[in-house]
XYZ file of C-alpha atoms in Angstrom:
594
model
C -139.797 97.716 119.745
C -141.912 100.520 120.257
C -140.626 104.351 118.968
C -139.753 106.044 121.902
C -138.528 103.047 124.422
C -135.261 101.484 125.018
C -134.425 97.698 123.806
C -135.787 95.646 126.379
C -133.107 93.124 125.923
C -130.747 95.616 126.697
C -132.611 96.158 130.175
C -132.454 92.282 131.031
C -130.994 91.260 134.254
C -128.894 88.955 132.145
C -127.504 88.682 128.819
C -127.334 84.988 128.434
C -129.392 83.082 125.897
C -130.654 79.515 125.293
C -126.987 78.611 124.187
C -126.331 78.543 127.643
C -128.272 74.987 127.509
C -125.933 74.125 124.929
C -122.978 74.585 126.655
C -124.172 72.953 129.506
C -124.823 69.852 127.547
C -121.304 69.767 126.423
C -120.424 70.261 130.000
C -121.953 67.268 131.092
C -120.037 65.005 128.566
C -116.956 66.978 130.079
C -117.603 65.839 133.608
C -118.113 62.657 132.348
C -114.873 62.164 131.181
C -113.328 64.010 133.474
C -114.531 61.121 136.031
C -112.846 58.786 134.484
C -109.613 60.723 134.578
C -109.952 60.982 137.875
C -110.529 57.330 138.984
C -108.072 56.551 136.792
C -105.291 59.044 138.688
C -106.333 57.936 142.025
C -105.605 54.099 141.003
C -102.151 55.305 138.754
C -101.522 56.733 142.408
C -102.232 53.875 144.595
C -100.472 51.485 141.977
C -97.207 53.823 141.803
C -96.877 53.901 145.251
C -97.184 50.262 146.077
C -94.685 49.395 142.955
C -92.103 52.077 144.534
C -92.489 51.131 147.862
C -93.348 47.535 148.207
C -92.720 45.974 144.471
C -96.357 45.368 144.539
C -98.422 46.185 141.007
C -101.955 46.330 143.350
C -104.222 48.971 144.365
C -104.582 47.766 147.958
C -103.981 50.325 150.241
C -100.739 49.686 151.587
C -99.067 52.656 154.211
C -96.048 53.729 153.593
C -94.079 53.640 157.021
C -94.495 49.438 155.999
C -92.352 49.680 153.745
C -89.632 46.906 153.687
C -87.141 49.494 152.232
C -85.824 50.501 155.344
C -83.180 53.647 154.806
C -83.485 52.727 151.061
C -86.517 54.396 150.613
C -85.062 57.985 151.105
C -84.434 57.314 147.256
C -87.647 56.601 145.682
C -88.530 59.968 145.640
C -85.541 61.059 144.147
C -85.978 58.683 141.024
C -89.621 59.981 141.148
C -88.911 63.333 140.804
C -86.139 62.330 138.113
C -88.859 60.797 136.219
C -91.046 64.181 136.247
C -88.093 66.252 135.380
C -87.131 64.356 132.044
C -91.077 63.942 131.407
C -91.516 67.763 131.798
C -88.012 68.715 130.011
C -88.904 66.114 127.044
C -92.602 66.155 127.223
C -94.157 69.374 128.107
C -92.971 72.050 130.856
C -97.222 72.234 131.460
C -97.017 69.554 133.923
C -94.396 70.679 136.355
C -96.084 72.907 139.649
C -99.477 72.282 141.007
C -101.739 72.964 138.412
C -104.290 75.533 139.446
C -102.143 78.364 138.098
C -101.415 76.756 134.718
C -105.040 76.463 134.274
C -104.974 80.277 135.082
C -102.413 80.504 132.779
C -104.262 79.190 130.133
C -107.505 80.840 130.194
C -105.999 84.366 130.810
C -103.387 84.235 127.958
C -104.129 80.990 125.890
C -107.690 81.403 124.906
C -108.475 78.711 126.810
C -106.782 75.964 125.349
C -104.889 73.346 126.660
C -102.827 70.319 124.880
C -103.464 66.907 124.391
C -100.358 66.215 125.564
C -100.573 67.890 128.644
C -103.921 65.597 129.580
C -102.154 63.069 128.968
C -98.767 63.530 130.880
C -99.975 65.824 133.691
C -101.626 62.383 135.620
C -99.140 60.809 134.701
C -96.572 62.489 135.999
C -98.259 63.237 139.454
C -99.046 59.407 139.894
C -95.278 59.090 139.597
C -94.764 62.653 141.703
C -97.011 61.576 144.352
C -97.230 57.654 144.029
C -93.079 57.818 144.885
C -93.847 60.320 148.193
C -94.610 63.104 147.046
C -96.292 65.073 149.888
C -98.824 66.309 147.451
C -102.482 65.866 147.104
C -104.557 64.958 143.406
C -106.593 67.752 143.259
C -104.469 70.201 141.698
C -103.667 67.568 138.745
C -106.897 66.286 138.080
C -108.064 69.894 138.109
C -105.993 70.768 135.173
C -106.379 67.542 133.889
C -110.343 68.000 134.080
C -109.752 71.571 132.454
C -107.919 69.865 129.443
C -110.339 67.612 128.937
C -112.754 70.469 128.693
C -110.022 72.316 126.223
C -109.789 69.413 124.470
C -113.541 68.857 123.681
C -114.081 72.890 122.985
C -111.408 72.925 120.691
C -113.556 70.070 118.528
C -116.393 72.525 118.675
C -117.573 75.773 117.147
C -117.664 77.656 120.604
C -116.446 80.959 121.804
C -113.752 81.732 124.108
C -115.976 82.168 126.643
C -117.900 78.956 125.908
C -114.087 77.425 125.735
C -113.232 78.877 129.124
C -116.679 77.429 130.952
C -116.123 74.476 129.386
C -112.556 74.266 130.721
C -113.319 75.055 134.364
C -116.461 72.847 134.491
C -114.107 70.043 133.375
C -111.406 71.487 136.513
C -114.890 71.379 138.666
C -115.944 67.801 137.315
C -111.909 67.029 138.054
C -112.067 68.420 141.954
C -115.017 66.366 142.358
C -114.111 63.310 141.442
C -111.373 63.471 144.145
C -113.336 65.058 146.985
C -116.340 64.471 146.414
C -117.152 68.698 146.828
C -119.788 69.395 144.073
C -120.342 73.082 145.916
C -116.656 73.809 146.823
C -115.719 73.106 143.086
C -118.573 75.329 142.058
C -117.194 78.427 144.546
C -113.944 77.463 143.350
C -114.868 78.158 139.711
C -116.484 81.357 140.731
C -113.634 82.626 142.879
C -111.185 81.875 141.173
C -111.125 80.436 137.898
C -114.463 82.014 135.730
C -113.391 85.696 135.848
C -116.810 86.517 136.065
C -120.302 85.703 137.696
C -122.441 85.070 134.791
C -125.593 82.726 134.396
C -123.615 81.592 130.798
C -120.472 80.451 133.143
C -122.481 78.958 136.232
C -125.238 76.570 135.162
C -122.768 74.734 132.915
C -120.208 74.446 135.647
C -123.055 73.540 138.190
C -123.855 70.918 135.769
C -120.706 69.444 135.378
C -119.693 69.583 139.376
C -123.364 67.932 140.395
C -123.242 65.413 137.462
C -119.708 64.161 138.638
C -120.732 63.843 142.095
C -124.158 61.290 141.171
C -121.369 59.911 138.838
C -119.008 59.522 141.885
C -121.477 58.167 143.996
C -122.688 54.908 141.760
C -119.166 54.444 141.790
C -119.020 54.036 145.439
C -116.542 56.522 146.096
C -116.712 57.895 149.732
C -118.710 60.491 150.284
C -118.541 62.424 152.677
C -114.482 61.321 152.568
C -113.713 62.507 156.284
C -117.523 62.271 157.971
C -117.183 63.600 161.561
C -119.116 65.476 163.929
C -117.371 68.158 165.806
C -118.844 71.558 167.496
C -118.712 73.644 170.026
C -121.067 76.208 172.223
C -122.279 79.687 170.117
C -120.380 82.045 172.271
C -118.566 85.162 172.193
C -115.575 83.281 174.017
C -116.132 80.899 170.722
C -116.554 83.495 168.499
C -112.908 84.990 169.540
C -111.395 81.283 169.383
C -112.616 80.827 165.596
C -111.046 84.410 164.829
C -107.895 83.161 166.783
C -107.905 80.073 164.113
C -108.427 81.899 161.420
C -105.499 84.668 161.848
C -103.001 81.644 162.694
C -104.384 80.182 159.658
C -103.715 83.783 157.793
C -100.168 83.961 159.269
C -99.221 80.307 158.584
C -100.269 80.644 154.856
C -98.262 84.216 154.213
C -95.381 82.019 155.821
C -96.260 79.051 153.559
C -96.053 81.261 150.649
C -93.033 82.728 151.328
C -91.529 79.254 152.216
C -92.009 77.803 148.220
C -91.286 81.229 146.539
C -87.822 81.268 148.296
C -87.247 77.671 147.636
C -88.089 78.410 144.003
C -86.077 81.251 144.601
C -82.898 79.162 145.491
C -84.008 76.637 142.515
C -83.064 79.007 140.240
C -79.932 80.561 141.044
C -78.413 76.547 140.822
C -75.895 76.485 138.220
C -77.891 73.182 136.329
C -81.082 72.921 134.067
C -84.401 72.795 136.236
C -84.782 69.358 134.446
C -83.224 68.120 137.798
C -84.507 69.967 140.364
C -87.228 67.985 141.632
C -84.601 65.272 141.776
C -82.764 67.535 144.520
C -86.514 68.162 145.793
C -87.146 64.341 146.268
C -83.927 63.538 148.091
C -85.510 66.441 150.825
C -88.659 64.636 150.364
C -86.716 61.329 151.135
C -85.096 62.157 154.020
C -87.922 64.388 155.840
C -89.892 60.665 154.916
C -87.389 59.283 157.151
C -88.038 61.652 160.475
C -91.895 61.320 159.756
C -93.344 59.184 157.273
C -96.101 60.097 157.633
C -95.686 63.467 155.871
C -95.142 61.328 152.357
C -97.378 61.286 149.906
C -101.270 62.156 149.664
C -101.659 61.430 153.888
C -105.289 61.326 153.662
C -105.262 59.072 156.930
C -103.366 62.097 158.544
C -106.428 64.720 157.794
C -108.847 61.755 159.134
C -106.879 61.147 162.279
C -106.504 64.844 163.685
C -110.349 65.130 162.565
C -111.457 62.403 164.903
C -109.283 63.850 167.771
C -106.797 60.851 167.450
C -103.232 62.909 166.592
C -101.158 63.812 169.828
C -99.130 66.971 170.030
C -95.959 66.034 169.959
C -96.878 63.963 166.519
C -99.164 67.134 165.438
C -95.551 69.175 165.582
C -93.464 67.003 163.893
C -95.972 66.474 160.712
C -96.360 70.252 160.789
C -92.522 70.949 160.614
C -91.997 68.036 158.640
C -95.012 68.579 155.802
C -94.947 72.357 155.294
C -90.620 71.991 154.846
C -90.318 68.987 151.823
C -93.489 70.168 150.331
C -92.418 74.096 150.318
C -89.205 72.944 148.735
C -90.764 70.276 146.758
C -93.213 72.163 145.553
C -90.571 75.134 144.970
C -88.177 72.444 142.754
C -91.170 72.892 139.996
C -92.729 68.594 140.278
C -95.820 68.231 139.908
C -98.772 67.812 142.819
C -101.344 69.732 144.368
C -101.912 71.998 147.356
C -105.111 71.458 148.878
C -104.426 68.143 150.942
C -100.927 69.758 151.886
C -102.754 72.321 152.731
C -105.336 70.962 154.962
C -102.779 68.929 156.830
C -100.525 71.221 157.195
C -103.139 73.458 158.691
C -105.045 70.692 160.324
C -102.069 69.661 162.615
C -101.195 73.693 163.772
C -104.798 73.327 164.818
C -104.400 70.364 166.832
C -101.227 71.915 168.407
C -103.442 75.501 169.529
C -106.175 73.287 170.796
C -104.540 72.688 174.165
C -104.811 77.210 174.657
C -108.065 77.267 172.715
C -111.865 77.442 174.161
C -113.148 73.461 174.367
C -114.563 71.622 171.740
C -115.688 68.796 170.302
C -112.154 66.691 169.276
C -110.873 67.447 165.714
C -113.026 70.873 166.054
C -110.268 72.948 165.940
C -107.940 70.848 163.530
C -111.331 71.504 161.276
C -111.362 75.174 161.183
C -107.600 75.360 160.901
C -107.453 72.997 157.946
C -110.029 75.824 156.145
C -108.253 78.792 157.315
C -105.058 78.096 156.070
C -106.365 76.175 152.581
C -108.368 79.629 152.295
C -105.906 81.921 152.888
C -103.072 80.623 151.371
C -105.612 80.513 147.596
C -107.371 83.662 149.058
C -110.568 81.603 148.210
C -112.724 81.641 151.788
C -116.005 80.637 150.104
C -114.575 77.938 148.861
C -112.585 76.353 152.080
C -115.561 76.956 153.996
C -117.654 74.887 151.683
C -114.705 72.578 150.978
C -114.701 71.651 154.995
C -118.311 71.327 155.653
C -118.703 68.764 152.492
C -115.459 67.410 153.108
C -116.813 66.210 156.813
C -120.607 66.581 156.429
C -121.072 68.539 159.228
C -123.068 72.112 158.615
C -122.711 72.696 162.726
C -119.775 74.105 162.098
C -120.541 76.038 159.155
C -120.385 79.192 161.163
C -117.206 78.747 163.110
C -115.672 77.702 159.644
C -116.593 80.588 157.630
C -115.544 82.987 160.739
C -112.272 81.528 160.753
C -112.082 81.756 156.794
C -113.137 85.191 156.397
C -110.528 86.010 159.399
C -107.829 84.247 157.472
C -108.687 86.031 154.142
C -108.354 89.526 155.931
C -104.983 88.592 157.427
C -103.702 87.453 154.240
C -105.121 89.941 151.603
C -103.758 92.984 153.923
C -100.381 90.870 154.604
C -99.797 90.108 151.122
C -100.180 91.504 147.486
C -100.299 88.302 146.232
C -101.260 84.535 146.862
C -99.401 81.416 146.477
C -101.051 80.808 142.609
C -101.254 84.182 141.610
C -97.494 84.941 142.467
C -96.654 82.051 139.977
C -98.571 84.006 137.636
C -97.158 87.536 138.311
C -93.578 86.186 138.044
C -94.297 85.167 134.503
C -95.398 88.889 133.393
C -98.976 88.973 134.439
C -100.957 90.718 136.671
C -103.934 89.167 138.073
C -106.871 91.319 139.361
C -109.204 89.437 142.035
C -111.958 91.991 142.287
C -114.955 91.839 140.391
C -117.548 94.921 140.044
C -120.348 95.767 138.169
C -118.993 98.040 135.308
C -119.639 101.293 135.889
C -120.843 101.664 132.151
C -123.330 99.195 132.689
C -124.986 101.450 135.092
C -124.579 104.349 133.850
C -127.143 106.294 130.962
C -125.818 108.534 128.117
C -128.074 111.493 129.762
C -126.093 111.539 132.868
C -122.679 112.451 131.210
C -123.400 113.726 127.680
C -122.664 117.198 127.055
C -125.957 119.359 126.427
C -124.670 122.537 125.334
C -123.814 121.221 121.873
C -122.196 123.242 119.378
C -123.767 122.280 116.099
C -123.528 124.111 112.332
C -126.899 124.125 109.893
C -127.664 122.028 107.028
C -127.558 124.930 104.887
C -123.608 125.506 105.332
C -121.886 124.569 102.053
C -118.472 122.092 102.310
C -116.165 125.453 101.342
C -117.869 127.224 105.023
C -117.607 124.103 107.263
C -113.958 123.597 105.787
C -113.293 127.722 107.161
C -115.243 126.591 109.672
C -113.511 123.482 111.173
C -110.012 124.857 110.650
C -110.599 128.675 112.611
C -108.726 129.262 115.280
C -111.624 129.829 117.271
C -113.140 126.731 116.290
C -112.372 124.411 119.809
C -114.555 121.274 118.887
C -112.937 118.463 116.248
C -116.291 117.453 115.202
C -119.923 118.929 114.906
C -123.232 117.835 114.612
C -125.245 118.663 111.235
C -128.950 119.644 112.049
C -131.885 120.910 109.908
C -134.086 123.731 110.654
C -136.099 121.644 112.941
C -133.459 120.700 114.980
C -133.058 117.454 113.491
C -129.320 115.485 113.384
C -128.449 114.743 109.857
C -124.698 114.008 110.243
C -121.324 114.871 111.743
C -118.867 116.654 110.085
C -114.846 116.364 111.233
C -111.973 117.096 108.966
C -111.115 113.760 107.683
C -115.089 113.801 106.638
C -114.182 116.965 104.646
C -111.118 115.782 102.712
C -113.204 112.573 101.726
C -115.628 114.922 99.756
C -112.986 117.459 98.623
C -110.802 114.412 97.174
C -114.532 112.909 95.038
C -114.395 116.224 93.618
C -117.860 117.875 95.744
C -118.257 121.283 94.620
C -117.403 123.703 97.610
C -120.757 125.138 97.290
C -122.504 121.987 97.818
C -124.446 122.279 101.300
C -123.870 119.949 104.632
C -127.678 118.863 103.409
C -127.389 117.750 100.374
C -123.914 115.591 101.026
C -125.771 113.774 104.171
C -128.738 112.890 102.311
C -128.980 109.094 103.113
C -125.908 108.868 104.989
C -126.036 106.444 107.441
C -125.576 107.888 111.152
C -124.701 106.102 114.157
C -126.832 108.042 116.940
C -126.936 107.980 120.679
C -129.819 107.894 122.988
C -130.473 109.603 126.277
C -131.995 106.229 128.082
C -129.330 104.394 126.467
C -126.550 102.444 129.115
C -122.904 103.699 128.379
C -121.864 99.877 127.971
C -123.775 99.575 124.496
C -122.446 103.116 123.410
C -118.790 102.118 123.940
C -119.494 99.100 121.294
C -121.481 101.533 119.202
C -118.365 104.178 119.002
C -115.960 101.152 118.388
C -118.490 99.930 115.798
C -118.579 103.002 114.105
C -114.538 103.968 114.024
C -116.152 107.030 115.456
C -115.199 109.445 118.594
C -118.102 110.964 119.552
C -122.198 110.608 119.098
C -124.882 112.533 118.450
C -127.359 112.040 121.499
C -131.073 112.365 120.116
C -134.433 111.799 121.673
C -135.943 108.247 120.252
C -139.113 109.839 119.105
C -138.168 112.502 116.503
C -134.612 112.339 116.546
C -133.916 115.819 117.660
C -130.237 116.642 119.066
C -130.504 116.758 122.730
C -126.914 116.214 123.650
C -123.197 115.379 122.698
C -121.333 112.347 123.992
C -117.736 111.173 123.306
C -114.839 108.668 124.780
C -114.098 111.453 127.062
C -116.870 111.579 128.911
C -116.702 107.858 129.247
C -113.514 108.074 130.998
C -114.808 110.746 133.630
C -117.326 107.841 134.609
C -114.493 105.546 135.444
C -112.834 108.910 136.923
C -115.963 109.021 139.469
C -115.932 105.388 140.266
C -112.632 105.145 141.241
C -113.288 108.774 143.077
C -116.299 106.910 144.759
C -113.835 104.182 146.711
C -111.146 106.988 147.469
C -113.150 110.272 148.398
C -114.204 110.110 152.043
C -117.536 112.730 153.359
C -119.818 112.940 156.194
C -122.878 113.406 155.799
C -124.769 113.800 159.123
C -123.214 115.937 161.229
C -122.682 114.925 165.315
C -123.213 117.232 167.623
C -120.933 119.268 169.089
C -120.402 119.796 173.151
C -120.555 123.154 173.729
C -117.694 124.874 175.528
C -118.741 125.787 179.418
C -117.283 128.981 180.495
C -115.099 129.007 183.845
């Protein structure tokens, strides 16, 4: 480095380093694994449900209104649910809910790691959940299934937390992929929602993981896309109103969603048993609502493909609306375990086949489309992700404008409707609160020279300790610390109180100058070029308040800095988003006189 010039690493776009290659290597065994978890779910699923409902152990794809149970089959998923209950009360309480905010959970307050056992049990028990009727979908499992895997692995390695955490969400990615067959959506699912940040360190190793799963996926002739259609409609401003239309019904229908499973959860709680046997009361809702419309049991993937190709009537696109969004509110709400996104996208899918009939035409399964987004992006407050989720889902990028109007309308209605989304409110009720907004730091952009104090009160080398003791304890004296400079203006040292009982307790003489004790001390200085976010480590480094700010080529004092000053920069940042002005002034109409 030369004298005079900042560390050029410390000016970097980036901080990330070839470890980041590393990591991303480990990812890629992650997804790897995580594949296999997630075939192997999707077969414990088809195989559960065919043993429950047709004493079958096969992994044909056999529909669930055949059953030959007749008005026996209200109880299968009450014995389900039992199963889950005495798996979670026995096992671990990890696998009950839908996963996504466990894996939340777990990177916010557990470092990152997750149990064997709960990668284990957590397929498991949504093969059972779901494979019995449960009107869930296997994305949530396999997503913290994936992320456990990723725990897992971490936990066998030297890593950081950070390395931990990427690894755990490119194993959720890898998981979400698997099922879907949504490299992208998994990625902007990682970023919205489960990273915390937007880092090159994070990304490439979850973009590794997601786009390795998919090739994976794909040479094992999984569908891809899973729901291919083709629907559009004209680029109008009649249009343009219709896919804001979808998106605030989406918006309102997910604030009522959430509402919906938080008061069922609600209700759960207040009964006078152990939750051990909740989903058990769940399941026998989930059995009966099977009975009005079984077709609102289990994952109902042929639902979201129907009312895409336009084939779902009205009176059958009500009836799996009321039906779906009521057992899985209060199944989901009883604490089993399953996932929201298929819910989600059927749920939403069949309100949009019911608006269609008011709505601007379109291609069929258009509108069913962008209300399937909407709602899965409003109700997880994630519009990047639906949107991308959608188009990869169906393969058709025509209506990648229509889709992310409808999801950015739907994340408006739902961010100013509620404080809180259906996986963070999980979160909050357990004693956390979870901030969705990320900034640059206003320290990283932010130099020492543009808050440091320049009229600095300093005392001369040639004071002796017995002066800068009289000194720092006057009642004039309004500073707790000073710099020490030479003649030349030079910053030897600072001097504080505890600094002066140190040398009074060694026994210094008290004529003994400020010079002579800070010969060779080491001195943690400041510089004026230098960004606020390296001075906050260097003040934590050094057990120190304030800094010394000196020019890089001599060293001379220039300035004063100190953990005060840093807060005033958050002061004016926050000041920034509240503090309205005008700066160009309109023109006034002058008054005309009568």
């Amino acid at each position: 480095m030369k004298t005079g010039q900042p560390d050029q690493h410390a000016m970097s776009d980036f901080t990330t380093d070839a470890r980041m290659l590393l990591i991303a290597a480990i990812a890629a065994v992650v997804a790897t694994v995580a594949v296999g978890a997630g075939v192997l779910l999707m077969d414990l699923i088809k195989l559960a449900t065919n043993l429950s409902y047709f004493g079958q152990a096969t992994l044909a794809d056999l529909k669930l209104q055949d059953t030959p149970l007749g008005l026996f089959a209200v109880l299968v998923p009450v014995v389900g649910a039992l199963i889950v209950g005495l798996m979670a009360r026995y096992g671990s309480d990890k696998i009950r809910g839908h996963g996504i905010p466990e894996a939340l959970e777990a990177i916010l307050l557990g470092r990152s790691r997750l149990s064997f056992k709960v990668a284990i049990l957590k397929p498991l028990s949504s093969a059972i959940s779901i494979g019995t009727g449960g009107p869930f979908g296997a994305e949530g499992p396999i997503i913290m299934t994936g992320g456990a895997i990723g725990s897992l692995i971490a936990q066998a390695l030297p890593v950081s937390d950070a390395e931990r955490k990427t690894l755990l969400v490119a194993g959720a990615a890898a998981g979400m992929t698997t099922v879907f067959g949504t490299p992208i959506a998994a990625i902007m699912l990682a970023v919205e929602l489960l990273l915390f940040e937007w880092t090159p360190r994070s990304f490439v190793p979850v973009a590794a993981a997601a786009i390795l799963a998919d090739v994976e996926r794909t040479m094992l002739h999984l569908p891809s896309p899973l729901f291919a259609t083709h629907a559009e409609m004209a680029i109008t401003l009649t249009g343009l109103a219709g896919w804001m239309f979808i998106g605030l019904c989406g918006g309102l229908l997910s604030g009522l969603l959430t509402q919906i499973v938080y008061r069922c959860e609600d209700a759960f709680l207040k009964l006078p048993i152990h939750w051990m046997w909740w989903p058990a009361i769940g399941g026998l809702i989930v059995g009966l609502g099977g009975l009005i419309e079984p077709n609102a049991l289990g994952v109902g993937y042929s639902n979201i493909a129907e009312m895409l190709a336009g084939e779902t009537v009205l009176k059958a696109a009500l009836l799996l609306l009321l039906v779906k969004a009521i057992i899985w509110s209060v199944a989901l709400g009883s604490g089993t375990s399953g996932g929201v996104l298929a819910p989600l996208l059927i749920i939403g899918g069949a309100m949009g086949t019911v608006l269609a009939g008011v709505l601007p035409p379109a291609d069929p399964g258009f509108w069913a489309l962008l209300a399937m987004a909407a709602t899965m992006g409003g109700t997880m407050r994630a519009p990047l992700t639906a949107t991308f989720f959608a188009v990869e889902l169906t393969g058709d990028t025509q209506a990648l404008v229509p889709l992310i109007a409808a999801c950015a309308t739907a994340h408006a209605a739902t961010v100013l409707m509620m404080k809180r989304s259906i996986l963070t409110e999980k979160i909050a009720r357990r004693g956390l609160h979870l901030v969705r907004e990320y900034r640059v730091d206003p320290f990283a952009l932010t130099r020492v020279s543009e808050v440091m104090t320049t009229g600095v009160e300093t005392v001369p080398s040639a004071m002796t300790l017995h002066g800068a003791a009289a000194h720092l304890t006057s009642p004039d004296t309004k500073h707790p610390s000073f710099p020490v400079v030479d003649a030349e203006g030079h910053v030897l040292g600072v001097i504080d109180p505890p600094q002066i009982m140190r040398w009074r307790r060694r026994g210094v003489h008290r004529h003994a100058t400020l010079g002579e004790l800070l010969t060779g001390a080491k001195i943690t200085l400041a510089y004026p070029d230098e960004y606020l976010e390296s001075l906050a480590e260097k003040l934590q480094t050094a057990n120190v308040s304030h800094l010394p700010v000196v020019l890089r080529e001599d060293n001379t004092l220039v300035g004063y800095i100190g953990w005060k000053d840093l807060m005033r920069v958050r002061t004016k940042a926050q000041a920034e988003d509240r503090d309205r002005a005008r700066f160009i002034a309109l023109p006034r109409r002058k008054a005309t006189g009568g």
